[in-house]
Tab-separated table of C-alpha atoms and ligand atoms in Angstrom:
chain	number	residue	atom	x	y	z
A	112	UNK	CA	-27.657	-2.308	-68.894
A	113	UNK	CA	-24.393	-0.860	-67.438
A	114	UNK	CA	-22.668	-1.282	-70.694
A	115	UNK	CA	-25.482	0.539	-72.498
A	116	UNK	CA	-25.099	3.540	-70.313
A	117	UNK	CA	-21.342	3.624	-70.700
A	118	UNK	CA	-21.755	3.504	-74.483
A	119	UNK	CA	-24.328	6.216	-74.343
A	120	UNK	CA	-22.160	8.378	-72.122
A	121	UNK	CA	-19.126	7.882	-74.403
A	122	UNK	CA	-21.108	9.283	-77.241
A	123	UNK	CA	-22.300	12.304	-75.390
A	124	UNK	CA	-20.626	15.617	-75.352
A	125	UNK	CA	-21.152	17.381	-72.095
A	126	UNK	CA	-22.273	20.899	-71.812
A	127	UNK	CA	-20.212	23.336	-69.723
A	128	UNK	CA	-22.694	23.042	-66.870
A	129	UNK	CA	-22.443	19.264	-66.930
A	130	UNK	CA	-18.688	19.233	-66.743
A	131	UNK	CA	-18.690	20.993	-63.430
A	132	UNK	CA	-17.786	18.576	-60.696
A	133	UNK	CA	-19.919	18.040	-57.602
A	134	UNK	CA	-17.611	17.469	-54.746
A	135	UNK	CA	-18.826	15.545	-51.681
A	136	UNK	CA	-18.403	17.614	-48.488
A	137	UNK	CA	-18.943	14.615	-46.330
A	138	UNK	CA	-15.371	13.713	-46.135
A	139	UNK	CA	-15.913	11.425	-43.066
A	140	UNK	CA	-18.814	9.573	-44.444
A	141	UNK	CA	-17.024	6.262	-44.061
A	142	UNK	CA	-16.253	6.844	-40.429
A	143	UNK	CA	-19.739	7.895	-39.434
A	144	UNK	CA	-21.903	5.330	-41.064
A	145	UNK	CA	-23.158	2.411	-39.259
A	146	UNK	CA	-23.493	4.109	-35.778
A	147	UNK	CA	-26.456	1.904	-35.096
A	148	UNK	CA	-23.850	-0.731	-34.231
A	149	UNK	CA	-21.809	1.410	-31.818
A	150	UNK	CA	-21.647	1.346	-28.091
A	151	UNK	CA	-20.642	3.850	-25.546
A	152	UNK	CA	-18.380	2.762	-22.749
A	153	UNK	CA	-17.262	4.310	-19.556
A	154	UNK	CA	-14.432	3.402	-17.222
A	155	UNK	CA	-16.109	3.197	-13.847
A	156	UNK	CA	-13.182	4.074	-11.726
A	157	UNK	CA	-11.273	6.970	-10.292
A	158	UNK	CA	-7.960	5.043	-10.766
A	159	UNK	CA	-5.679	5.985	-13.645
A	160	UNK	CA	-6.064	3.542	-16.523
A	161	UNK	CA	-3.760	3.210	-19.596
A	162	UNK	CA	-6.585	3.532	-22.202
A	163	UNK	CA	-4.456	2.742	-25.126
A	164	UNK	CA	-3.462	-0.499	-23.551
A	165	UNK	CA	-7.100	-1.289	-22.690
A	166	UNK	CA	-8.187	-0.775	-26.319
A	167	UNK	CA	-5.471	-3.086	-27.539
A	168	UNK	CA	-6.439	-5.802	-24.918
A	169	UNK	CA	-10.139	-5.596	-25.651
A	170	UNK	CA	-9.542	-5.787	-29.400
A	171	UNK	CA	-7.444	-8.900	-28.963
A	172	UNK	CA	-9.920	-10.441	-26.612
A	173	UNK	CA	-13.061	-9.782	-28.514
A	174	UNK	CA	-12.341	-11.562	-31.741
A	175	UNK	CA	-14.956	-9.470	-33.606
A	176	UNK	CA	-15.892	-10.513	-37.090
A	177	UNK	CA	-15.153	-7.012	-38.378
A	178	UNK	CA	-12.971	-4.113	-37.131
A	179	UNK	CA	-13.723	-2.410	-33.862
A	180	UNK	CA	-12.452	1.050	-33.067
A	181	UNK	CA	-12.283	2.975	-29.844
A	182	UNK	CA	-12.601	6.832	-30.140
A	183	UNK	CA	-10.128	8.323	-27.762
A	184	UNK	CA	-11.844	10.965	-25.663
A	185	UNK	CA	-9.981	12.220	-22.642
A	186	UNK	CA	-12.963	12.365	-20.285
A	187	UNK	CA	-16.339	10.644	-20.041
A	188	UNK	CA	-17.864	8.078	-22.408
A	189	UNK	CA	-15.789	6.306	-25.025
A	190	UNK	CA	-17.489	5.517	-28.290
A	191	UNK	CA	-16.755	1.890	-29.343
A	192	UNK	CA	-17.338	1.469	-33.096
A	193	UNK	CA	-18.477	-2.037	-33.904
A	194	UNK	CA	-19.033	-2.646	-37.593
A	195	UNK	CA	-22.002	-4.931	-37.246
A	196	UNK	CA	-24.867	-5.843	-34.893
A	197	UNK	CA	-23.676	-9.402	-34.181
A	198	UNK	CA	-20.273	-8.230	-32.837
A	199	UNK	CA	-21.799	-5.625	-30.518
A	200	UNK	CA	-24.587	-7.985	-29.355
A	201	UNK	CA	-22.045	-10.674	-28.463
A	202	UNK	CA	-19.620	-8.263	-26.718
A	203	UNK	CA	-22.404	-6.641	-24.736
A	204	UNK	CA	-23.759	-10.083	-23.674
A	205	UNK	CA	-20.340	-10.999	-22.450
A	206	UNK	CA	-20.246	-8.071	-20.120
A	207	UNK	CA	-18.884	-7.123	-17.676
A	208	UNK	CA	-15.553	-6.241	-19.276
A	209	UNK	CA	-12.718	-5.531	-16.900
A	210	UNK	CA	-9.320	-4.045	-17.613
A	211	UNK	CA	-6.678	-3.849	-14.825
A	212	UNK	CA	-9.681	-4.736	-12.484
A	213	UNK	CA	-11.551	-1.668	-13.578
A	214	UNK	CA	-14.976	-1.990	-14.924
A	215	UNK	CA	-15.510	-0.704	-18.571
A	216	UNK	CA	-19.285	-0.442	-18.645
A	217	UNK	CA	-20.857	-0.322	-22.104
A	218	UNK	CA	-24.351	0.551	-23.370
A	219	UNK	CA	-25.679	0.731	-26.959
A	220	UNK	CA	-25.132	4.053	-28.761
A	221	UNK	CA	-28.171	6.166	-29.262
A	222	UNK	CA	-27.831	9.052	-31.797
A	223	UNK	CA	-30.427	11.125	-30.041
A	224	UNK	CA	-28.601	10.982	-26.734
A	225	UNK	CA	-25.897	13.445	-25.471
A	226	UNK	CA	-23.007	11.919	-23.504
A	227	UNK	CA	-24.718	13.078	-20.265
A	228	UNK	CA	-27.917	11.211	-21.165
A	229	UNK	CA	-26.171	7.848	-20.877
A	230	UNK	CA	-26.889	5.806	-17.740
A	231	UNK	CA	-23.848	3.799	-16.708
A	232	UNK	CA	-25.269	3.058	-13.173
A	233	UNK	CA	-26.027	-0.595	-13.907
A	234	UNK	CA	-23.983	-3.569	-15.118
A	235	UNK	CA	-24.707	-7.171	-15.514
A	236	UNK	CA	-22.694	-9.734	-13.476
A	237	UNK	CA	-22.514	-13.368	-13.125
A	238	UNK	CA	-22.983	-14.254	-9.400
A	239	UNK	CA	-22.628	-17.496	-7.585
A	240	UNK	CA	-24.868	-17.943	-4.678
A	241	UNK	CA	-24.014	-20.778	-2.294
A	242	UNK	CA	-25.446	-22.147	0.950
A	243	UNK	CA	-28.931	-22.169	-0.330
A	244	UNK	CA	-30.971	-24.964	1.084
A	245	UNK	CA	-31.171	-27.726	-1.541
A	246	UNK	CA	-35.015	-27.595	-1.778
A	247	UNK	CA	-34.882	-23.899	-2.737
A	248	UNK	CA	-32.488	-24.245	-5.565
A	249	UNK	CA	-34.811	-24.111	-8.486
A	250	UNK	CA	-32.353	-23.130	-11.159
A	251	UNK	CA	-29.426	-24.900	-12.714
A	252	UNK	CA	-26.948	-26.077	-10.115
A	253	UNK	CA	-23.325	-26.119	-10.412
A	254	UNK	CA	-20.649	-27.619	-8.426
A	255	UNK	CA	-17.147	-26.444	-7.547
A	256	UNK	CA	-14.476	-27.577	-5.210
A	257	UNK	CA	-14.209	-25.485	-2.048
A	258	UNK	CA	-11.071	-24.634	-0.249
A	259	UNK	CA	-11.092	-27.799	1.808
A	260	UNK	CA	-11.293	-29.978	-1.409
A	261	UNK	CA	-15.029	-30.801	-0.931
A	262	UNK	CA	-17.779	-29.896	-3.340
A	263	UNK	CA	-19.897	-26.827	-2.968
A	264	UNK	CA	-23.157	-26.357	-4.715
A	265	UNK	CA	-24.115	-22.964	-5.904
A	266	UNK	CA	-26.474	-21.328	-8.146
A	267	UNK	CA	-25.162	-19.313	-11.016
A	268	UNK	CA	-27.286	-16.335	-11.800
A	269	UNK	CA	-26.931	-13.278	-14.121
A	270	UNK	CA	-28.158	-10.085	-12.409
A	271	UNK	CA	-28.062	-6.407	-13.304
A	272	UNK	CA	-26.395	-4.579	-10.445
A	273	UNK	CA	-26.691	-1.019	-9.445
A	274	UNK	CA	-22.986	-0.257	-9.274
A	275	UNK	CA	-23.531	2.920	-7.293
A	276	UNK	CA	-24.645	0.882	-4.286
A	277	UNK	CA	-22.337	-1.187	-2.081
A	278	UNK	CA	-21.839	-4.724	-3.308
A	279	UNK	CA	-23.929	-7.246	-1.554
A	280	UNK	CA	-21.914	-10.191	-0.149
A	281	UNK	CA	-24.567	-12.193	1.570
A	282	UNK	CA	-28.332	-12.693	1.523
A	283	UNK	CA	-30.165	-13.485	4.727
A	284	UNK	CA	-32.805	-15.892	3.559
A	285	UNK	CA	-35.706	-16.987	5.665
A	286	UNK	CA	-37.611	-20.055	4.614
A	287	UNK	CA	-41.323	-20.709	5.224
A	288	UNK	CA	-40.680	-22.256	8.577
A	289	UNK	CA	-38.821	-19.208	9.782
A	290	UNK	CA	-35.428	-20.631	9.594
A	291	UNK	CA	-32.697	-18.337	8.502
A	292	UNK	CA	-29.942	-19.057	6.019
A	293	UNK	CA	-27.074	-16.905	5.140
A	294	UNK	CA	-26.383	-17.309	1.484
A	295	UNK	CA	-23.002	-16.187	0.179
A	296	UNK	CA	-22.701	-14.276	-2.991
A	297	UNK	CA	-19.570	-14.349	-5.035
A	298	UNK	CA	-19.072	-12.348	-8.124
A	299	UNK	CA	-17.464	-13.618	-11.287
A	300	UNK	CA	-15.048	-10.981	-12.699
A	301	UNK	CA	-15.363	-8.743	-9.736
A	302	UNK	CA	-13.832	-5.276	-10.334
A	303	UNK	CA	-11.476	-3.744	-7.822
A	304	UNK	CA	-13.573	-2.584	-4.911
A	305	UNK	CA	-13.421	-0.943	-1.553
A	306	UNK	CA	-13.699	-3.197	1.475
A	307	UNK	CA	-14.793	-0.191	3.662
A	308	UNK	CA	-17.823	1.088	1.873
A	309	UNK	CA	-18.478	-1.829	-0.541
A	310	UNK	CA	-18.343	0.341	-3.706
A	311	UNK	CA	-16.512	-0.399	-6.841
A	312	UNK	CA	-14.326	2.224	-8.596
A	313	UNK	CA	-11.825	2.966	-5.888
A	314	UNK	CA	-9.594	0.969	-3.507
A	315	UNK	CA	-9.703	0.905	0.316
A	316	UNK	CA	-6.764	3.346	0.466
A	317	UNK	CA	-8.745	5.948	-1.336
A	318	UNK	CA	-12.034	5.560	0.428
A	319	UNK	CA	-13.652	8.912	1.418
A	320	UNK	CA	-15.912	7.219	3.953
A	321	UNK	CA	-13.166	6.098	6.425
B	530	LIG	ZN1	-14.872	3.046	-0.146
């Protein structure tokens, strides 16, 4: 079929109108397509971060099937251009992503949203809860060596945390007999945070509440 058309076209003599060229004005078409796979990321810190270095580190850590590009914007959200759905899904599922102990919080891109519309207030974290009475551990248990060389049991849970609130370090748990247990929460990949107010994004030295 293609051949037929080319033979046909070869035989044709074009009219003046037909020889006029139609030039695409969408010069950036290749860059803008596929936005449904993009994400928007934000550095959740007041500390200075070397963004170029962060982009390089993430690109090398992510092993995406296809190329990924960060759009350099000085302030606010950073568009992260994934080229396919699987890459984005995998990288978002592996959140939180930290660079230099600062949280880079990512959410899926939405073409109908402006940068201000994005909500970066929550981030998933893996936490380890230990000191839970054995009979209340109803999820997968894990074991790890504690500081004294013994074994500690803990429950590993993925939770979505409101990062504008102080990080919770313990849970006071009261069982049906009224006995209280203090369960300890440890965060995997904990960003740099402030020991005074418990918030992430600044260090103790820069805390405004002290
Ligand atoms: Zn603080």
